[in-house]
Amino acid sequence: MRLHRILLACGMALSVNLALAAEVEVLHYWTSGGEAKSAAELKKIISGKGHTWKDFAVAGGGGDNAMTVLKSRVVSGNPPAAAQIKGPAIQEWAQEGVLANLDEVAKAEKWDTLLPGVVANVMKYKGAYVAAPVNVHRVNWVWANPEVLKKAGVAAMPTSYDEFFAAADKIKKAGFIAVAHGGQNWQDFTTFESVVLGVGGAKFYQDALVKLDPKAIDSATMKKSFETFRKIKGYTDSAAPGRDWNLATAMVMQGKAGFQFMGDWAKGEFIAAGKKPGKDFLCAAAPGTANAFTFNVDSFAMFKLKDAGAQQAQAALAAAIMSPDFQEVFNLNKGSIPVRLNMSMAKFDDCAKLSSKDFVATAKNGGLVPSVAHGMAIAPATEGAIKDLVSQFWNDDKISVDDGVKRLLAAARAKP
Ligand code: GAL
């Protein structure tokens, strides 16, 4: 009799679980080698919980294409279960009333004690969690090929722009492309924001690019930033326009180019290709930014769904994203560091260990700033406007530095 009741209970539990196992459709833009490998880790964990991962990958680094597709899905009343949405855009989606409240999972999983305050706030709308954070990317990196540097007679990674341009001259003279770049507005701005941070420092970056303070923009420091930015372009190759970021990373990997300005998702490409930091590639804070950290936190917002099974799958996805196992395996592949506090960094490489150390240090010394290029700092509409004007400046040498500054000033004044 007792065995029968036990079997019955198991059967019922199993049937409940099976009954509520559901499909979870996830919209994201992780399509490069390292990105896809990382996303596959999330798929593995969700499948392991009995749910079905429905992959909705939209190509296009930086995510602009994915956001366009997402808008049409939501407007047509057919949102995915989860989407890669970050920073201030989370607030905009939440204001539309389409995001699900994740507080039940967040409380059960103690997210408030496991997340840096700066990150927890980004994930909340009116005090309630509506998104789950995946990682902390550092954006202000320069990557390099040690063989190219050696052949060019460059002894060490540059820490200032004087050292950077001296190294770039040697690399060019040695017959290599000094700077591998992909000419797309988000990539141009990724370089630009690192330059502003390196030339002006964290406070200036915050005042000029986050607060868009006209006094900070209309300054000699901003002029110097535009001049330095334009000088970097002189070290890129003529095939750069439109190039995808991971193809620029491949140029450094293959020894065709010396340097690349890019966030540490670039490291995900090196790692996916079996390359070793310190041996096959080098990482360093972008010139002048060693005491600063531009953060970019990937996150998944969950959309309101009616089906109980789908809601269960969403909750499982949110819990999985913040779980220690996933935080470790995902970030080992993605090139970022765990967002979850007090994670052991024992398995992580020296670039990640430096990122983790600097994340903590800059949170204390005021050097921790949100990436503008990657949607962590300002309203998407304003971000798009200043990205476009900075790309126009990059692409058109007839636009003077003064005009570049004036256009940024105008965009800052025009912000809603
Ligand atoms: C960023 C995203 C990163 C990385 C990069 C290139 O915006 O946060 O995870 O994927 O774009 O696509």
Coordinates of N, CA and C and ligand atoms in Angstrom, one line a residue, residues 29-30 35 60-63 84 86 135 137 186 245 265 296 298 334 374, ligand 1:
Y29 N 21.3 38.4 -29.6 CA 22.1 38.7 -30.8 C 23.5 38.1 -30.7
W30 N 23.6 37.0 -30.0 CA 24.9 36.4 -29.8 C 25.1 35.3 -30.9
E35 N 30.3 34.1 -28.8 CA 29.0 34.4 -28.3 C 28.0 33.2 -28.4
G60 N 24.0 40.6 -35.8 CA 24.3 42.1 -35.8 C 24.8 42.5 -34.4
G61 N 26.2 42.6 -34.4 CA 26.8 42.9 -33.1 C 26.2 44.2 -32.5
G62 N 26.2 44.3 -31.2 CA 25.7 45.5 -30.6 C 24.2 45.5 -30.4
G63 N 23.5 44.7 -31.2 CA 22.1 44.4 -31.0 C 21.0 45.3 -31.6
Q84 N 17.3 39.8 -24.8 CA 18.5 40.4 -24.4 C 18.3 42.0 -24.5
K86 N 19.1 45.7 -22.3 CA 20.1 46.2 -21.3 C 19.8 47.6 -20.9
N135 N 26.2 39.0 -16.7 CA 27.6 39.2 -16.7 C 28.0 40.6 -16.5
H137 N 30.6 42.9 -18.6 CA 31.6 43.1 -19.6 C 32.4 44.4 -19.3
W186 N 28.2 51.5 -33.6 CA 28.5 51.1 -32.3 C 30.0 50.8 -32.0
W245 N 32.7 43.2 -35.9 CA 33.7 43.3 -34.8 C 34.5 42.0 -34.7
W265 N 34.1 40.9 -25.0 CA 33.5 39.8 -25.8 C 34.5 39.4 -26.9
N296 N 29.4 47.1 -19.0 CA 28.3 46.7 -19.9 C 27.7 45.4 -19.4
D298 N 25.1 42.5 -19.7 CA 24.0 41.9 -20.5 C 22.9 41.3 -19.5
K334 N 32.3 33.6 -22.5 CA 31.9 34.9 -23.1 C 33.0 36.0 -23.1
H374 N 27.2 50.8 -25.4 CA 26.5 49.5 -25.2 C 25.2 49.6 -24.3
Ligands
GAL1 C1 27.3 44.1 -26.7 C2 26.8 42.9 -25.9 C3 27.9 42.0 -25.8 C4 28.5 41.6 -27.1 C5 28.6 42.8 -28.1 C6 28.9 42.4 -29.5 O1 26.3 45.1 -26.8 O2 26.4 43.4 -24.7 O3 27.4 40.8 -25.1 O4 27.8 40.6 -27.6 O5 27.6 43.6 -28.1 O6 27.9 41.8 -30.1

